[in-house]
Coordinates of C-alpha atoms in Angstrom, one line a residue:
X289 CA -20.5 -52.7 -32.9
X290 CA -18.0 -50.3 -31.3
X291 CA -20.1 -47.3 -32.2
X292 CA -23.2 -48.9 -30.6
X293 CA -21.2 -49.8 -27.5
X294 CA -20.0 -46.2 -27.2
X295 CA -23.5 -44.9 -27.6
X296 CA -24.8 -47.2 -24.8
X297 CA -22.0 -46.1 -22.6
X298 CA -22.8 -42.5 -23.3
X299 CA -26.5 -43.0 -22.5
X300 CA -25.6 -44.8 -19.2
X301 CA -23.4 -41.9 -18.2
X302 CA -26.1 -39.4 -19.0
X303 CA -28.7 -41.4 -17.0
X304 CA -26.2 -41.6 -14.1
X305 CA -25.8 -37.9 -14.1
X306 CA -29.5 -37.2 -14.0
X307 CA -31.1 -36.7 -17.4
X308 CA -32.9 -33.4 -17.8
X309 CA -31.3 -31.8 -14.7
X310 CA -29.2 -28.7 -14.9
X311 CA -25.4 -28.9 -14.4
X312 CA -24.3 -26.8 -11.5
X313 CA -20.8 -26.3 -10.3
X314 CA -20.2 -25.5 -6.6
X315 CA -17.0 -23.6 -5.9
X316 CA -16.0 -23.6 -2.3
X317 CA -14.0 -20.8 -0.7
X318 CA -14.5 -21.5 3.0
X319 CA -16.4 -19.4 5.6
X320 CA -18.9 -20.3 8.3
X321 CA -20.8 -22.6 6.0
X322 CA -17.6 -24.7 6.1
X323 CA -17.0 -24.1 9.8
X324 CA -17.0 -26.3 12.8
X325 CA -17.6 -25.7 16.6
X326 CA -16.6 -27.5 19.7
X327 CA -20.2 -28.7 20.3
X328 CA -23.6 -28.6 18.7
X329 CA -24.6 -25.5 20.6
X330 CA -21.5 -23.5 19.6
X331 CA -22.6 -20.7 17.3
X332 CA -20.1 -18.1 18.5
X333 CA -16.4 -18.7 18.7
X334 CA -16.3 -21.6 16.1
X335 CA -13.6 -22.1 13.6
X336 CA -14.5 -21.1 10.0
X337 CA -13.2 -22.8 6.8
X338 CA -12.5 -26.3 8.1
X339 CA -14.8 -28.4 6.0
X340 CA -14.0 -29.4 2.5
X341 CA -16.3 -29.3 -0.6
X342 CA -16.9 -33.0 -0.7
X343 CA -18.1 -33.0 2.9
X344 CA -20.3 -30.0 2.2
X345 CA -22.0 -31.7 -0.8
X346 CA -22.3 -35.1 0.9
X347 CA -24.1 -33.5 3.8
X348 CA -27.0 -32.6 1.4
X349 CA -27.8 -35.7 -0.6
X350 CA -31.0 -34.1 -1.8
X351 CA -28.8 -32.0 -4.2
X352 CA -28.8 -35.0 -6.5
X353 CA -32.6 -34.6 -7.1
X354 CA -32.4 -31.1 -8.3
X355 CA -29.1 -30.8 -10.3
X356 CA -26.1 -32.7 -11.5
X357 CA -23.6 -31.2 -9.1
X358 CA -19.9 -31.2 -9.1
X359 CA -17.7 -29.4 -6.5
X360 CA -14.3 -27.7 -6.5
X361 CA -12.3 -26.2 -3.6
X362 CA -10.9 -23.0 -5.0
X363 CA -9.5 -21.9 -1.7
X364 CA -10.3 -22.3 2.0
X365 CA -10.4 -19.1 4.1
X366 CA -12.5 -17.1 6.6
X367 CA -14.0 -14.4 4.5
X368 CA -12.5 -11.5 6.6
X369 CA -9.2 -12.6 4.9
X370 CA -10.6 -12.0 1.4
X371 CA -8.3 -10.0 -0.8
X372 CA -7.8 -8.9 -4.4
X373 CA -5.7 -11.9 -5.3
X374 CA -8.4 -14.3 -4.2
X375 CA -11.0 -12.3 -6.1
X376 CA -9.0 -12.4 -9.3
X377 CA -8.5 -16.2 -9.0
X378 CA -12.2 -16.8 -8.3
X379 CA -13.4 -14.6 -11.1
X380 CA -11.1 -16.2 -13.7
X381 CA -12.2 -19.7 -12.6
X382 CA -15.9 -18.7 -12.8
X383 CA -15.5 -17.3 -16.3
X384 CA -13.7 -20.4 -17.5
X385 CA -16.4 -22.6 -16.1
X386 CA -19.3 -20.6 -17.5
X387 CA -17.7 -20.7 -20.9
X388 CA -18.3 -24.5 -20.9
X389 CA -21.4 -25.9 -22.5
X390 CA -21.7 -28.5 -19.7
X391 CA -22.1 -25.8 -17.0
X392 CA -25.5 -24.2 -16.6
X393 CA -24.8 -22.3 -13.4
X394 CA -22.4 -21.8 -10.5
X395 CA -22.8 -21.7 -6.7
X396 CA -20.0 -20.2 -4.6
X397 CA -19.9 -21.1 -0.9
X398 CA -18.5 -18.1 1.0
X399 CA -18.1 -16.6 4.4
X400 CA -20.7 -14.0 5.2
X401 CA -18.5 -11.2 6.3
X402 CA -17.5 -10.2 2.8
X403 CA -20.2 -11.8 0.7
X404 CA -21.5 -8.5 -0.4
X405 CA -18.1 -7.4 -1.7
X406 CA -17.2 -10.6 -3.5
X407 CA -20.7 -10.8 -5.1
X408 CA -20.4 -7.2 -6.4
X409 CA -16.9 -7.7 -7.7
X410 CA -18.1 -10.8 -9.6
X411 CA -21.2 -8.9 -10.7
X412 CA -18.9 -6.5 -12.5
X413 CA -16.5 -9.0 -14.1
X414 CA -18.3 -12.2 -14.9
X415 CA -18.8 -12.5 -18.6
X416 CA -22.0 -14.6 -18.9
X417 CA -25.7 -14.4 -18.3
X418 CA -25.7 -17.9 -16.7
X419 CA -26.6 -17.7 -13.0
X420 CA -24.0 -17.2 -10.4
X421 CA -25.2 -17.6 -6.8
X422 CA -23.2 -16.9 -3.7
X423 CA -24.3 -18.6 -0.5
X424 CA -23.1 -18.9 3.1
X425 CA -24.4 -19.6 6.5
X426 CA -24.6 -17.8 9.8
X427 CA -24.2 -21.0 11.9
X428 CA -21.3 -23.6 11.5
X429 CA -22.0 -26.9 10.0
X430 CA -21.9 -28.6 13.5
X431 CA -24.6 -26.4 15.1
X432 CA -28.1 -27.4 15.9
X433 CA -30.3 -26.1 13.1
X434 CA -27.3 -25.2 10.9
X435 CA -28.6 -23.1 8.1
X436 CA -25.9 -24.1 5.6
X437 CA -27.5 -27.2 4.2
X438 CA -30.8 -25.6 3.3
X439 CA -29.1 -22.5 2.0
X440 CA -26.9 -24.6 -0.3
X441 CA -29.8 -26.7 -1.5
X442 CA -31.7 -23.5 -2.4
X443 CA -28.7 -21.9 -4.0
X444 CA -28.2 -25.0 -6.3
X445 CA -31.8 -24.9 -7.4
X446 CA -31.5 -21.1 -8.1
X447 CA -28.2 -21.5 -10.0
X448 CA -29.9 -24.2 -12.2
X449 CA -33.1 -22.3 -12.9
X450 CA -34.1 -20.5 -16.0
X451 CA -35.6 -17.7 -13.8
X452 CA -32.1 -16.7 -12.6
X453 CA -30.6 -16.3 -16.1
X454 CA -29.5 -12.7 -16.8
X455 CA -30.3 -11.4 -13.3
X456 CA -26.7 -10.8 -12.4
X457 CA -24.8 -12.3 -9.5
X458 CA -27.2 -13.3 -6.7
X459 CA -26.9 -13.8 -3.0
X460 CA -29.3 -16.3 -1.6
X461 CA -29.6 -17.1 2.1
X462 CA -32.6 -17.6 4.5
X463 CA -35.0 -18.3 1.6
X464 CA -34.4 -14.8 0.3
X465 CA -32.8 -13.6 -3.1
X466 CA -30.8 -10.4 -3.2
X467 CA -28.9 -8.6 -6.0
X468 CA -25.1 -8.4 -5.5
X469 CA -25.1 -4.7 -6.1
X470 CA -27.6 -3.9 -3.4
X471 CA -27.3 -6.5 -0.7
X472 CA -25.5 -5.9 2.6
X473 CA -25.0 -7.7 5.9
X474 CA -26.9 -5.7 8.6
X475 CA -26.8 -7.9 11.7
X476 CA -23.8 -9.5 13.3
X477 CA -25.3 -12.9 14.0
X478 CA -28.9 -13.5 13.0
X479 CA -29.9 -15.8 10.1
X480 CA -31.8 -13.0 8.3
X481 CA -28.8 -10.7 8.2
X482 CA -28.7 -10.2 4.5
X483 CA -31.0 -7.4 3.3
X484 CA -31.4 -4.8 0.6
X485 CA -32.5 -1.8 2.7
X486 CA -35.3 0.3 1.2
X487 CA -35.0 -1.3 -2.3
X488 CA -35.9 -4.8 -1.0
X489 CA -35.3 -8.4 -2.0
X490 CA -35.4 -9.6 -5.6
X491 CA -37.5 -12.5 -4.6
X492 CA -37.8 -15.6 -2.5
X493 CA -37.1 -19.3 -2.6
X494 CA -40.3 -21.4 -1.8
X495 CA -41.2 -24.9 -2.4
X496 CA -37.9 -25.7 -4.3
X497 CA -38.5 -22.8 -6.7
X498 CA -37.4 -19.2 -7.1
X499 CA -39.9 -16.4 -7.3
X500 CA -38.7 -13.1 -8.6
X501 CA -40.6 -9.9 -8.2
X502 CA -38.0 -7.3 -9.4
X503 CA -34.5 -7.0 -10.8
X504 CA -31.7 -4.6 -10.7
X505 CA -31.7 -2.0 -13.5
X506 CA -27.9 -1.4 -13.4
X507 CA -25.5 -3.0 -15.9
X508 CA -23.7 -6.2 -14.8
X509 CA -22.0 -9.4 -15.9
X510 CA -22.2 -10.0 -19.6
X511 CA -23.0 -6.3 -20.2
X512 CA -20.1 -5.0 -18.1
X513 CA -17.1 -3.2 -19.7
X514 CA -14.7 -4.6 -17.1
X515 CA -12.4 -7.5 -17.9
X516 CA -10.0 -9.1 -15.4
X517 CA -8.8 -11.9 -17.7
X518 CA -5.4 -10.4 -18.2
X519 CA -5.1 -8.7 -14.8
X520 CA -2.7 -10.0 -12.1
X521 CA -3.3 -7.1 -9.6
X522 CA -5.8 -4.4 -9.0
X523 CA -5.1 -0.8 -8.1
X524 CA -4.8 0.2 -4.4
X525 CA -8.0 1.9 -3.2
X526 CA -8.6 2.6 0.4
X527 CA -11.6 3.8 2.5
X528 CA -11.4 6.7 5.0
X529 CA -14.3 6.7 7.5
X530 CA -16.0 9.9 8.5
X531 CA -16.7 10.8 12.1
X532 CA -17.0 13.8 14.5
X533 CA -13.6 15.3 15.3
X534 CA -11.8 13.4 12.5
X535 CA -8.5 14.4 11.2
X536 CA -6.4 14.0 8.0
X537 CA -4.1 11.4 9.3
X538 CA -5.7 8.4 7.4
X539 CA -5.9 10.3 4.1
X540 CA -2.2 11.3 4.3
X541 CA -1.2 7.8 5.3
X542 CA -3.1 6.1 2.4
X543 CA -1.6 8.6 -0.1
X544 CA 1.9 8.0 1.3
X545 CA 1.3 4.2 1.0
X546 CA 0.6 4.5 -2.7
X547 CA -3.3 4.6 -2.9
X548 CA -4.5 5.3 -6.4
X549 CA -8.0 6.0 -5.1
X550 CA -9.7 6.9 -1.9
X551 CA -13.3 6.4 -0.9
X552 CA -14.5 8.8 1.7
X553 CA -17.3 7.3 3.8
X554 CA -18.7 10.6 4.9
X555 CA -21.3 11.4 7.4
X556 CA -24.8 12.2 6.2
X557 CA -24.8 12.9 2.5
X558 CA -21.1 12.1 2.2
X559 CA -20.2 15.4 4.0
X560 CA -16.5 16.4 4.4
X561 CA -15.0 17.7 7.6
X562 CA -13.7 21.2 7.2
X563 CA -11.0 22.3 7.7
X564 CA -9.6 18.9 8.8
X565 CA -10.3 16.5 5.8
X566 CA -11.4 18.5 2.7
X567 CA -7.9 20.1 2.2
X568 CA -6.3 16.7 2.6
X569 CA -8.5 15.2 -0.1
X570 CA -7.8 18.1 -2.4
X571 CA -4.1 17.6 -2.0
X572 CA -4.5 13.9 -2.7
X573 CA -6.4 14.7 -5.8
X574 CA -3.8 17.1 -7.1
X575 CA -1.3 14.1 -6.7
X576 CA -3.5 12.1 -9.0
X577 CA -5.5 10.1 -6.4
X578 CA -9.1 9.7 -7.5
X579 CA -11.5 10.7 -4.7
X580 CA -15.0 9.2 -4.4
X581 CA -17.5 10.5 -1.9
X582 CA -19.7 7.9 -0.3
X583 CA -21.6 7.8 2.9
X584 CA -21.5 5.8 6.1
X585 CA -25.3 6.0 6.4
X586 CA -26.0 2.9 4.2
X587 CA -29.0 4.2 2.2
X588 CA -29.8 6.9 -0.3
X589 CA -28.1 8.7 -3.1
X590 CA -25.0 10.7 -2.5
X591 CA -25.8 13.9 -4.3
X592 CA -23.2 15.3 -6.7
X593 CA -22.4 18.9 -5.7
X594 CA -24.6 18.5 -2.7
X595 CA -22.5 18.5 0.5
X596 CA -19.4 19.3 -1.5
X597 CA -18.5 21.2 -4.6
X598 CA -17.5 18.0 -6.5
X599 CA -17.1 19.8 -9.9
X600 CA -14.7 22.3 -8.3
X601 CA -12.8 19.6 -6.4
X602 CA -12.8 17.1 -9.3
X603 CA -14.3 14.4 -7.0
X604 CA -16.6 11.5 -7.9
X605 CA -19.8 10.5 -6.0
X606 CA -20.8 6.9 -5.3
X607 CA -24.5 7.2 -6.1
X608 CA -26.1 4.6 -3.9
X609 CA -23.1 2.3 -3.4
X610 CA -21.9 1.9 0.1
X611 CA -18.2 2.6 0.8
X612 CA -17.1 -1.0 0.5
X613 CA -18.8 -1.5 -2.8
X614 CA -17.7 1.9 -4.1
X615 CA -14.2 0.8 -3.5
X616 CA -14.6 -2.2 -5.7
X617 CA -16.1 -0.2 -8.6
X618 CA -13.3 2.4 -8.2
X619 CA -10.7 -0.3 -8.4
X620 CA -12.1 -1.7 -11.6
X621 CA -12.7 1.7 -13.1
X622 CA -9.0 2.6 -12.5
X623 CA -8.0 -0.4 -14.6
X624 CA -9.7 1.4 -17.5
X625 CA -9.1 5.1 -16.9
X626 CA -8.2 7.8 -14.5
X627 CA -10.6 10.4 -16.0
X628 CA -13.0 11.4 -13.3
X629 CA -15.8 12.2 -15.7
X630 CA -15.6 8.7 -17.1
X631 CA -15.4 7.2 -13.6
X632 CA -18.5 9.2 -12.6
X633 CA -20.3 7.8 -15.7
X634 CA -19.4 4.3 -14.4
X635 CA -20.8 5.0 -11.0
X636 CA -24.1 6.1 -12.5
X637 CA -24.0 3.0 -14.8
X638 CA -23.1 0.2 -12.4

């Protein structure tokens, strides 16, 4: 009798959770999607990261129709305050959850300012093919036509879908699906700010269903060689921005502050100012600092031995990664090696 009773209780619990629906965990980190304004028309000057995960989920009761959803507040910040410690905490929690049989996918609510960086970091360190979807909003939760609820609804559907399995970490806002490696925020305030210039979206959300038209060919997630499970810190890597009439002050300051790597966001094809900056980068490299040439342009391949003699200088080029993403890959690369040939291989692989 006790066995039968236990079976009936188990069946009741399964039915209450929604039989046949995917199990999606929503991890909240703050941002505009959790923000509030002084009035319904406040879309500038609001306060980010004030609404908790339970309130976010309760605001979208339709979630219960598409997934068995649970929420967890990992931390609560505006995303301009994102740092390496938060990344490590988030990555470890994501990997722990994805290892569980009762979790089919994860949604992470996040501020939009650094979504592209967090998503790429996770793309390199998540150890599962299960979907991980990062979502945010451009308008606070109190605004007229707030975009957070529909973005969250779509993200949960995407994270619970078979179509998203093995696609790497995804960024989904405004009915559009982007790859973590390629997406960038390209407008300060409009709802369609997240784009993948030139290469384009992976697909769209329409009618409560994801439609994919392409996928990234670079290694990610379960196929990545990077592992943060035993890391408590990441190497210091900084970015130096290229501009007309620039000087070596920033390079020297970062080296003096202990940088293990520097990403130079050069003009054009990652060009280096001579004689102002190139000698400073050479000196930094001789001190063991790994130098990566990227570009401030935002599109295109930074050509090795193009605008600089990279072989001669022992520099690395970022391929198509923008400076902020090149910094992330260089940080993780430096946890494995300081060999520039190996690091260059990683930039061509990821």
